[in-house]
Amino acid sequence: MNDFVPAVEFYFDFACPHSYLACVRLRETALRTEAPISWKPFLLDELAAELGEALQPVYETEPRRAVYQAAELALWARYNGVAVERTSDQAIDSRPALQGLLAASEAGRAMDYALAVFAACFGGCEDIADAKRLAAIAAEVGLPADALAGADATQGDQVLAANAAELAAKGGFASGTLFVEDQMFVGHTRMPLVEFALGQASTRRFVMPGQHG
């Protein structure tokens, strides 16, 4: 009988820098645990519509907390070995890149594509709505030249909207939300708990965080 490791469902918008860090850490978790990833891209505006409220950025409501969170984000980025030069208060049109993720996922290149898009957006401050830049990223990660151009935009929009509705129905409220079966974890700092949940639900034995000694 084959060992069972549950999938990690990853709900995210490319417009969120914290989701970038979650993606980086999720890659490491998947490598350590062999957990499959179920990619659930969505638009934050559509999640806000599902929740019936504005997802108001903290910098608009709590300046002191915003200063702290910006400094903490920079430290977490250094900890994870990535650059975050762009903040989430700058307008980002993530729809084309999220639609591209759907095509990349079908081709089995979702992680490489996602990390490349995040790096371009937050490390390079590039326009991830630019078709030429997305095509270049697709080529960099081994996707066919027409993989993104041939995607059905209408179908892609339907999937993004469905994922936002699904996340709201499951109690979610933010980008960078992960599920292991029915357990929800919000943000990259919860990754040790994600791994613990995987260990509890898996039939395959592996050393969990906090169990090394």
PDB file of N, CA, C and O in Angstrom, residues 11-74:
ATOM      1  N   TYR A  11      -4.250  29.126  -1.377  1.00  0.00           N
ATOM      2  CA  TYR A  11      -5.060  30.212  -1.915  1.00  0.00           C
ATOM      3  C   TYR A  11      -4.232  31.501  -1.868  1.00  0.00           C
ATOM      4  O   TYR A  11      -3.769  31.906  -0.786  1.00  0.00           O
ATOM      5  N   PHE A  12      -4.077  32.159  -3.012  1.00  0.00           N
ATOM      6  CA  PHE A  12      -3.193  33.323  -3.031  1.00  0.00           C
ATOM      7  C   PHE A  12      -3.499  34.236  -4.216  1.00  0.00           C
ATOM      8  O   PHE A  12      -4.101  33.833  -5.210  1.00  0.00           O
ATOM      9  N   ASP A  13      -3.049  35.485  -4.053  1.00  0.00           N
ATOM     10  CA  ASP A  13      -3.060  36.479  -5.124  1.00  0.00           C
ATOM     11  C   ASP A  13      -1.612  36.942  -5.282  1.00  0.00           C
ATOM     12  O   ASP A  13      -0.922  37.213  -4.288  1.00  0.00           O
ATOM     13  N   PHE A  14      -1.151  37.074  -6.522  1.00  0.00           N
ATOM     14  CA  PHE A  14       0.210  37.542  -6.769  1.00  0.00           C
ATOM     15  C   PHE A  14       0.434  38.957  -6.255  1.00  0.00           C
ATOM     16  O   PHE A  14       1.578  39.403  -6.161  1.00  0.00           O
ATOM     17  N   ALA A  15      -0.628  39.681  -5.935  1.00  0.00           N
ATOM     18  CA  ALA A  15      -0.498  41.056  -5.457  1.00  0.00           C
ATOM     19  C   ALA A  15      -0.069  41.138  -3.996  1.00  0.00           C
ATOM     20  O   ALA A  15       0.156  42.240  -3.482  1.00  0.00           O
ATOM     21  N   CYS A  16       0.062  40.016  -3.327  1.00  0.00           N
ATOM     22  CA  CYS A  16       0.367  39.992  -1.884  1.00  0.00           C
ATOM     23  C   CYS A  16       1.805  39.556  -1.627  1.00  0.00           C
ATOM     24  O   CYS A  16       2.157  38.414  -1.931  1.00  0.00           O
ATOM     25  N   PRO A  17       2.652  40.413  -1.041  1.00  0.00           N
ATOM     26  CA  PRO A  17       4.047  40.023  -0.778  1.00  0.00           C
ATOM     27  C   PRO A  17       4.172  38.900   0.242  1.00  0.00           C
ATOM     28  O   PRO A  17       5.099  38.091   0.166  1.00  0.00           O
ATOM     29  N   HIS A  18       3.242  38.840   1.190  1.00  0.00           N
ATOM     30  CA  HIS A  18       3.295  37.762   2.179  1.00  0.00           C
ATOM     31  C   HIS A  18       3.017  36.406   1.519  1.00  0.00           C
ATOM     32  O   HIS A  18       3.533  35.373   1.967  1.00  0.00           O
ATOM     33  N   SER A  19       2.238  36.416   0.455  1.00  0.00           N
ATOM     34  CA  SER A  19       1.988  35.185  -0.287  1.00  0.00           C
ATOM     35  C   SER A  19       3.254  34.720  -1.015  1.00  0.00           C
ATOM     36  O   SER A  19       3.447  33.527  -1.238  1.00  0.00           O
ATOM     37  N   TYR A  20       4.104  35.674  -1.396  1.00  0.00           N
ATOM     38  CA  TYR A  20       5.403  35.330  -1.987  1.00  0.00           C
ATOM     39  C   TYR A  20       6.211  34.500  -0.994  1.00  0.00           C
ATOM     40  O   TYR A  20       6.724  33.421  -1.332  1.00  0.00           O
ATOM     41  N   LEU A  21       6.293  34.962   0.227  1.00  0.00           N
ATOM     42  CA  LEU A  21       7.052  34.229   1.242  1.00  0.00           C
ATOM     43  C   LEU A  21       6.394  32.887   1.549  1.00  0.00           C
ATOM     44  O   LEU A  21       7.081  31.883   1.769  1.00  0.00           O
ATOM     45  N   ALA A  22       5.067  32.856   1.542  1.00  0.00           N
ATOM     46  CA  ALA A  22       4.366  31.592   1.769  1.00  0.00           C
ATOM     47  C   ALA A  22       4.689  30.597   0.666  1.00  0.00           C
ATOM     48  O   ALA A  22       4.870  29.403   0.913  1.00  0.00           O
ATOM     49  N   CYS A  23       4.786  31.092  -0.567  1.00  0.00           N
ATOM     50  CA  CYS A  23       5.102  30.211  -1.694  1.00  0.00           C
ATOM     51  C   CYS A  23       6.514  29.658  -1.566  1.00  0.00           C
ATOM     52  O   CYS A  23       6.753  28.469  -1.811  1.00  0.00           O
ATOM     53  N   VAL A  24       7.451  30.509  -1.182  1.00  0.00           N
ATOM     54  CA  VAL A  24       8.839  30.057  -0.987  1.00  0.00           C
ATOM     55  C   VAL A  24       8.906  28.960   0.071  1.00  0.00           C
ATOM     56  O   VAL A  24       9.540  27.920  -0.124  1.00  0.00           O
ATOM     57  N   ARG A  25       8.223  29.174   1.180  1.00  0.00           N
ATOM     58  CA  ARG A  25       8.270  28.202   2.268  1.00  0.00           C
ATOM     59  C   ARG A  25       7.450  26.953   1.947  1.00  0.00           C
ATOM     60  O   ARG A  25       7.798  25.848   2.384  1.00  0.00           O
ATOM     61  N   LEU A  26       6.389  27.131   1.157  1.00  0.00           N
ATOM     62  CA  LEU A  26       5.591  25.972   0.757  1.00  0.00           C
ATOM     63  C   LEU A  26       6.407  25.046  -0.129  1.00  0.00           C
ATOM     64  O   LEU A  26       6.277  23.819  -0.037  1.00  0.00           O
ATOM     65  N   ARG A  27       7.232  25.613  -0.972  1.00  0.00           N
ATOM     66  CA  ARG A  27       8.105  24.784  -1.814  1.00  0.00           C
ATOM     67  C   ARG A  27       8.991  23.896  -0.939  1.00  0.00           C
ATOM     68  O   ARG A  27       9.154  22.695  -1.195  1.00  0.00           O
ATOM     69  N   GLU A  28       9.567  24.469   0.112  1.00  0.00           N
ATOM     70  CA  GLU A  28      10.431  23.695   1.015  1.00  0.00           C
ATOM     71  C   GLU A  28       9.628  22.630   1.747  1.00  0.00           C
ATOM     72  O   GLU A  28      10.088  21.492   1.916  1.00  0.00           O
ATOM     73  N   THR A  29       8.435  22.987   2.180  1.00  0.00           N
ATOM     74  CA  THR A  29       7.576  22.021   2.876  1.00  0.00           C
ATOM     75  C   THR A  29       7.225  20.858   1.962  1.00  0.00           C
ATOM     76  O   THR A  29       7.258  19.691   2.373  1.00  0.00           O
ATOM     77  N   ALA A  30       6.878  21.164   0.721  1.00  0.00           N
ATOM     78  CA  ALA A  30       6.519  20.110  -0.231  1.00  0.00           C
ATOM     79  C   ALA A  30       7.714  19.193  -0.503  1.00  0.00           C
ATOM     80  O   ALA A  30       7.548  17.971  -0.632  1.00  0.00           O
ATOM     81  N   LEU A  31       8.901  19.768  -0.571  1.00  0.00           N
ATOM     82  CA  LEU A  31      10.096  18.950  -0.790  1.00  0.00           C
ATOM     83  C   LEU A  31      10.369  18.040   0.407  1.00  0.00           C
ATOM     84  O   LEU A  31      10.747  16.876   0.242  1.00  0.00           O
ATOM     85  N   ARG A  32      10.173  18.554   1.613  1.00  0.00           N
ATOM     86  CA  ARG A  32      10.460  17.767   2.815  1.00  0.00           C
ATOM     87  C   ARG A  32       9.427  16.666   3.042  1.00  0.00           C
ATOM     88  O   ARG A  32       9.764  15.570   3.504  1.00  0.00           O
ATOM     89  N   THR A  33       8.169  16.972   2.760  1.00  0.00           N
ATOM     90  CA  THR A  33       7.089  16.046   3.121  1.00  0.00           C
ATOM     91  C   THR A  33       6.527  15.265   1.938  1.00  0.00           C
ATOM     92  O   THR A  33       5.749  14.335   2.137  1.00  0.00           O
ATOM     93  N   GLU A  34       6.883  15.702   0.721  1.00  0.00           N
ATOM     94  CA  GLU A  34       6.332  15.125  -0.509  1.00  0.00           C
ATOM     95  C   GLU A  34       4.824  15.352  -0.611  1.00  0.00           C
ATOM     96  O   GLU A  34       4.108  14.602  -1.278  1.00  0.00           O
ATOM     97  N   ALA A  35       4.347  16.401   0.030  1.00  0.00           N
ATOM     98  CA  ALA A  35       2.924  16.739  -0.058  1.00  0.00           C
ATOM     99  C   ALA A  35       2.636  17.390  -1.402  1.00  0.00           C
ATOM    100  O   ALA A  35       3.355  18.300  -1.822  1.00  0.00           O
ATOM    101  N   PRO A  36       1.602  16.952  -2.095  1.00  0.00           N
ATOM    102  CA  PRO A  36       1.206  17.642  -3.334  1.00  0.00           C
ATOM    103  C   PRO A  36       0.604  18.996  -3.006  1.00  0.00           C
ATOM    104  O   PRO A  36       0.108  19.226  -1.897  1.00  0.00           O
ATOM    105  N   ILE A  37       0.647  19.902  -3.969  1.00  0.00           N
ATOM    106  CA  ILE A  37       0.093  21.244  -3.796  1.00  0.00           C
ATOM    107  C   ILE A  37      -1.100  21.413  -4.723  1.00  0.00           C
ATOM    108  O   ILE A  37      -1.013  21.126  -5.916  1.00  0.00           O
ATOM    109  N   SER A  38      -2.201  21.881  -4.164  1.00  0.00           N
ATOM    110  CA  SER A  38      -3.377  22.228  -4.952  1.00  0.00           C
ATOM    111  C   SER A  38      -3.408  23.750  -5.073  1.00  0.00           C
ATOM    112  O   SER A  38      -3.619  24.449  -4.087  1.00  0.00           O
ATOM    113  N   TRP A  39      -3.161  24.254  -6.266  1.00  0.00           N
ATOM    114  CA  TRP A  39      -3.034  25.689  -6.492  1.00  0.00           C
ATOM    115  C   TRP A  39      -4.411  26.328  -6.623  1.00  0.00           C
ATOM    116  O   TRP A  39      -5.223  25.898  -7.436  1.00  0.00           O
ATOM    117  N   LYS A  40      -4.656  27.377  -5.825  1.00  0.00           N
ATOM    118  CA  LYS A  40      -5.961  28.034  -5.785  1.00  0.00           C
ATOM    119  C   LYS A  40      -5.804  29.553  -5.943  1.00  0.00           C
ATOM    120  O   LYS A  40      -6.064  30.329  -5.020  1.00  0.00           O
ATOM    121  N   PRO A  41      -5.398  30.020  -7.116  1.00  0.00           N
ATOM    122  CA  PRO A  41      -5.245  31.466  -7.307  1.00  0.00           C
ATOM    123  C   PRO A  41      -6.601  32.178  -7.299  1.00  0.00           C
ATOM    124  O   PRO A  41      -7.606  31.622  -7.746  1.00  0.00           O
ATOM    125  N   PHE A  42      -6.613  33.398  -6.774  1.00  0.00           N
ATOM    126  CA  PHE A  42      -7.838  34.197  -6.761  1.00  0.00           C
ATOM    127  C   PHE A  42      -7.458  35.664  -6.719  1.00  0.00           C
ATOM    128  O   PHE A  42      -6.290  36.018  -6.486  1.00  0.00           O
ATOM    129  N   LEU A  43      -8.432  36.534  -6.953  1.00  0.00           N
ATOM    130  CA  LEU A  43      -8.225  37.979  -6.869  1.00  0.00           C
ATOM    131  C   LEU A  43      -8.732  38.504  -5.534  1.00  0.00           C
ATOM    132  O   LEU A  43      -9.854  38.195  -5.118  1.00  0.00           O
ATOM    133  N   LEU A  44      -7.922  39.304  -4.876  1.00  0.00           N
ATOM    134  CA  LEU A  44      -8.320  39.847  -3.577  1.00  0.00           C
ATOM    135  C   LEU A  44      -9.604  40.667  -3.670  1.00  0.00           C
ATOM    136  O   LEU A  44     -10.435  40.638  -2.759  1.00  0.00           O
ATOM    137  N   ASP A  45      -9.776  41.400  -4.757  1.00  0.00           N
ATOM    138  CA  ASP A  45     -11.009  42.190  -4.912  1.00  0.00           C
ATOM    139  C   ASP A  45     -12.236  41.281  -4.936  1.00  0.00           C
ATOM    140  O   ASP A  45     -13.293  41.639  -4.402  1.00  0.00           O
ATOM    141  N   GLU A  46     -12.093  40.109  -5.542  1.00  0.00           N
ATOM    142  CA  GLU A  46     -13.232  39.193  -5.600  1.00  0.00           C
ATOM    143  C   GLU A  46     -13.487  38.543  -4.246  1.00  0.00           C
ATOM    144  O   GLU A  46     -14.642  38.273  -3.895  1.00  0.00           O
ATOM    145  N   LEU A  47     -12.423  38.318  -3.477  1.00  0.00           N
ATOM    146  CA  LEU A  47     -12.627  37.818  -2.115  1.00  0.00           C
ATOM    147  C   LEU A  47     -13.345  38.864  -1.276  1.00  0.00           C
ATOM    148  O   LEU A  47     -14.255  38.535  -0.505  1.00  0.00           O
ATOM    149  N   ALA A  48     -12.944  40.131  -1.426  1.00  0.00           N
ATOM    150  CA  ALA A  48     -13.607  41.211  -0.691  1.00  0.00           C
ATOM    151  C   ALA A  48     -15.084  41.264  -1.043  1.00  0.00           C
ATOM    152  O   ALA A  48     -15.938  41.467  -0.167  1.00  0.00           O
ATOM    153  N   ALA A  49     -15.400  41.075  -2.322  1.00  0.00           N
ATOM    154  CA  ALA A  49     -16.806  41.086  -2.741  1.00  0.00           C
ATOM    155  C   ALA A  49     -17.569  39.921  -2.124  1.00  0.00           C
ATOM    156  O   ALA A  49     -18.726  40.067  -1.712  1.00  0.00           O
ATOM    157  N   GLU A  50     -16.914  38.769  -2.034  1.00  0.00           N
ATOM    158  CA  GLU A  50     -17.558  37.606  -1.420  1.00  0.00           C
ATOM    159  C   GLU A  50     -17.819  37.847   0.064  1.00  0.00           C
ATOM    160  O   GLU A  50     -18.853  37.427   0.602  1.00  0.00           O
ATOM    161  N   LEU A  51     -16.897  38.532   0.715  1.00  0.00           N
ATOM    162  CA  LEU A  51     -17.027  38.772   2.151  1.00  0.00           C
ATOM    163  C   LEU A  51     -17.940  39.964   2.437  1.00  0.00           C
ATOM    164  O   LEU A  51     -18.348  40.176   3.589  1.00  0.00           O
ATOM    165  N   GLY A  52     -18.222  40.754   1.398  1.00  0.00           N
ATOM    166  CA  GLY A  52     -19.072  41.921   1.583  1.00  0.00           C
ATOM    167  C   GLY A  52     -18.403  43.021   2.370  1.00  0.00           C
ATOM    168  O   GLY A  52     -19.067  43.809   3.050  1.00  0.00           O
ATOM    169  N   GLU A  53     -17.083  43.094   2.271  1.00  0.00           N
ATOM    170  CA  GLU A  53     -16.359  44.130   3.004  1.00  0.00           C
ATOM    171  C   GLU A  53     -15.064  44.432   2.272  1.00  0.00           C
ATOM    172  O   GLU A  53     -14.549  43.626   1.500  1.00  0.00           O
ATOM    173  N   ALA A  54     -14.544  45.623   2.513  1.00  0.00           N
ATOM    174  CA  ALA A  54     -13.270  45.998   1.904  1.00  0.00           C
ATOM    175  C   ALA A  54     -12.133  45.384   2.710  1.00  0.00           C
ATOM    176  O   ALA A  54     -12.142  45.413   3.940  1.00  0.00           O
ATOM    177  N   LEU A  55     -11.163  44.799   1.998  1.00  0.00           N
ATOM    178  CA  LEU A  55      -9.968  44.295   2.663  1.00  0.00           C
ATOM    179  C   LEU A  55      -9.003  45.472   2.776  1.00  0.00           C
ATOM    180  O   LEU A  55      -8.083  45.638   1.990  1.00  0.00           O
ATOM    181  N   GLN A  56      -9.232  46.313   3.774  1.00  0.00           N
ATOM    182  CA  GLN A  56      -8.507  47.571   3.889  1.00  0.00           C
ATOM    183  C   GLN A  56      -7.076  47.330   4.350  1.00  0.00           C
ATOM    184  O   GLN A  56      -6.844  46.707   5.387  1.00  0.00           O
ATOM    185  N   PRO A  57      -6.091  47.823   3.588  1.00  0.00           N
ATOM    186  CA  PRO A  57      -4.691  47.637   3.990  1.00  0.00           C
ATOM    187  C   PRO A  57      -4.412  48.249   5.345  1.00  0.00           C
ATOM    188  O   PRO A  57      -4.945  49.307   5.689  1.00  0.00           O
ATOM    189  N   VAL A  58      -3.540  47.605   6.107  1.00  0.00           N
ATOM    190  CA  VAL A  58      -3.261  48.071   7.461  1.00  0.00           C
ATOM    191  C   VAL A  58      -2.632  49.455   7.460  1.00  0.00           C
ATOM    192  O   VAL A  58      -2.835  50.245   8.388  1.00  0.00           O
ATOM    193  N   TYR A  59      -1.876  49.815   6.386  1.00  0.00           N
ATOM    194  CA  TYR A  59      -1.231  51.118   6.379  1.00  0.00           C
ATOM    195  C   TYR A  59      -2.242  52.259   6.337  1.00  0.00           C
ATOM    196  O   TYR A  59      -1.917  53.395   6.653  1.00  0.00           O
ATOM    197  N   GLU A  60      -3.488  51.969   5.954  1.00  0.00           N
ATOM    198  CA  GLU A  60      -4.519  53.010   5.904  1.00  0.00           C
ATOM    199  C   GLU A  60      -5.203  53.207   7.247  1.00  0.00           C
ATOM    200  O   GLU A  60      -5.888  54.197   7.459  1.00  0.00           O
ATOM    201  N   THR A  61      -5.049  52.260   8.157  1.00  0.00           N
ATOM    202  CA  THR A  61      -5.800  52.310   9.408  1.00  0.00           C
ATOM    203  C   THR A  61      -4.920  52.340  10.654  1.00  0.00           C
ATOM    204  O   THR A  61      -5.308  52.917  11.660  1.00  0.00           O
ATOM    205  N   GLU A  62      -3.750  51.721  10.593  1.00  0.00           N
ATOM    206  CA  GLU A  62      -2.901  51.608  11.780  1.00  0.00           C
ATOM    207  C   GLU A  62      -1.452  51.901  11.399  1.00  0.00           C
ATOM    208  O   GLU A  62      -0.655  50.983  11.166  1.00  0.00           O
ATOM    209  N   PRO A  63      -1.065  53.182  11.350  1.00  0.00           N
ATOM    210  CA  PRO A  63       0.279  53.549  10.895  1.00  0.00           C
ATOM    211  C   PRO A  63       1.413  52.892  11.681  1.00  0.00           C
ATOM    212  O   PRO A  63       2.399  52.442  11.086  1.00  0.00           O
ATOM    213  N   ARG A  64       1.311  52.811  13.006  1.00  0.00           N
ATOM    214  CA  ARG A  64       2.388  52.222  13.800  1.00  0.00           C
ATOM    215  C   ARG A  64       2.568  50.743  13.475  1.00  0.00           C
ATOM    216  O   ARG A  64       3.681  50.249  13.306  1.00  0.00           O
ATOM    217  N   ARG A  65       1.441  50.057  13.379  1.00  0.00           N
ATOM    218  CA  ARG A  65       1.510  48.637  13.039  1.00  0.00           C
ATOM    219  C   ARG A  65       2.065  48.451  11.631  1.00  0.00           C
ATOM    220  O   ARG A  65       2.811  47.511  11.364  1.00  0.00           O
ATOM    221  N   ALA A  66       1.701  49.356  10.733  1.00  0.00           N
ATOM    222  CA  ALA A  66       2.176  49.270   9.356  1.00  0.00           C
ATOM    223  C   ALA A  66       3.691  49.408   9.284  1.00  0.00           C
ATOM    224  O   ALA A  66       4.358  48.693   8.527  1.00  0.00           O
ATOM    225  N   VAL A  67       4.260  50.326  10.054  1.00  0.00           N
ATOM    226  CA  VAL A  67       5.714  50.510  10.074  1.00  0.00           C
ATOM    227  C   VAL A  67       6.392  49.234  10.564  1.00  0.00           C
ATOM    228  O   VAL A  67       7.377  48.773   9.984  1.00  0.00           O
ATOM    229  N   TYR A  68       5.848  48.655  11.630  1.00  0.00           N
ATOM    230  CA  TYR A  68       6.416  47.422  12.162  1.00  0.00           C
ATOM    231  C   TYR A  68       6.322  46.287  11.150  1.00  0.00           C
ATOM    232  O   TYR A  68       7.277  45.541  10.933  1.00  0.00           O
ATOM    233  N   GLN A  69       5.161  46.147  10.520  1.00  0.00           N
ATOM    234  CA  GLN A  69       4.962  45.044   9.591  1.00  0.00           C
ATOM    235  C   GLN A  69       5.863  45.174   8.369  1.00  0.00           C
ATOM    236  O   GLN A  69       6.338  44.171   7.834  1.00  0.00           O
ATOM    237  N   ALA A  70       6.106  46.413   7.928  1.00  0.00           N
ATOM    238  CA  ALA A  70       7.007  46.615   6.789  1.00  0.00           C
ATOM    239  C   ALA A  70       8.423  46.171   7.139  1.00  0.00           C
ATOM    240  O   ALA A  70       9.101  45.513   6.338  1.00  0.00           O
ATOM    241  N   ALA A  71       8.871  46.524   8.357  1.00  0.00           N
ATOM    242  CA  ALA A  71      10.203  46.114   8.784  1.00  0.00           C
ATOM    243  C   ALA A  71      10.278  44.601   8.959  1.00  0.00           C
ATOM    244  O   ALA A  71      11.271  43.960   8.585  1.00  0.00           O
ATOM    245  N   GLU A  72       9.228  44.007   9.503  1.00  0.00           N
ATOM    246  CA  GLU A  72       9.204  42.560   9.702  1.00  0.00           C
ATOM    247  C   GLU A  72       9.192  41.833   8.361  1.00  0.00           C
ATOM    248  O   GLU A  72       9.872  40.807   8.194  1.00  0.00           O
ATOM    249  N   LEU A  73       8.433  42.359   7.401  1.00  0.00           N
ATOM    250  CA  LEU A  73       8.395  41.748   6.077  1.00  0.00           C
ATOM    251  C   LEU A  73       9.780  41.732   5.453  1.00  0.00           C
ATOM    252  O   LEU A  73      10.196  40.730   4.857  1.00  0.00           O
ATOM    253  N   ALA A  74      10.517  42.818   5.602  1.00  0.00           N
ATOM    254  CA  ALA A  74      11.871  42.885   5.055  1.00  0.00           C
ATOM    255  C   ALA A  74      12.781  41.837   5.710  1.00  0.00           C
ATOM    256  O   ALA A  74      13.597  41.192   5.032  1.00  0.00           O
TER     257      ALA A  74
END
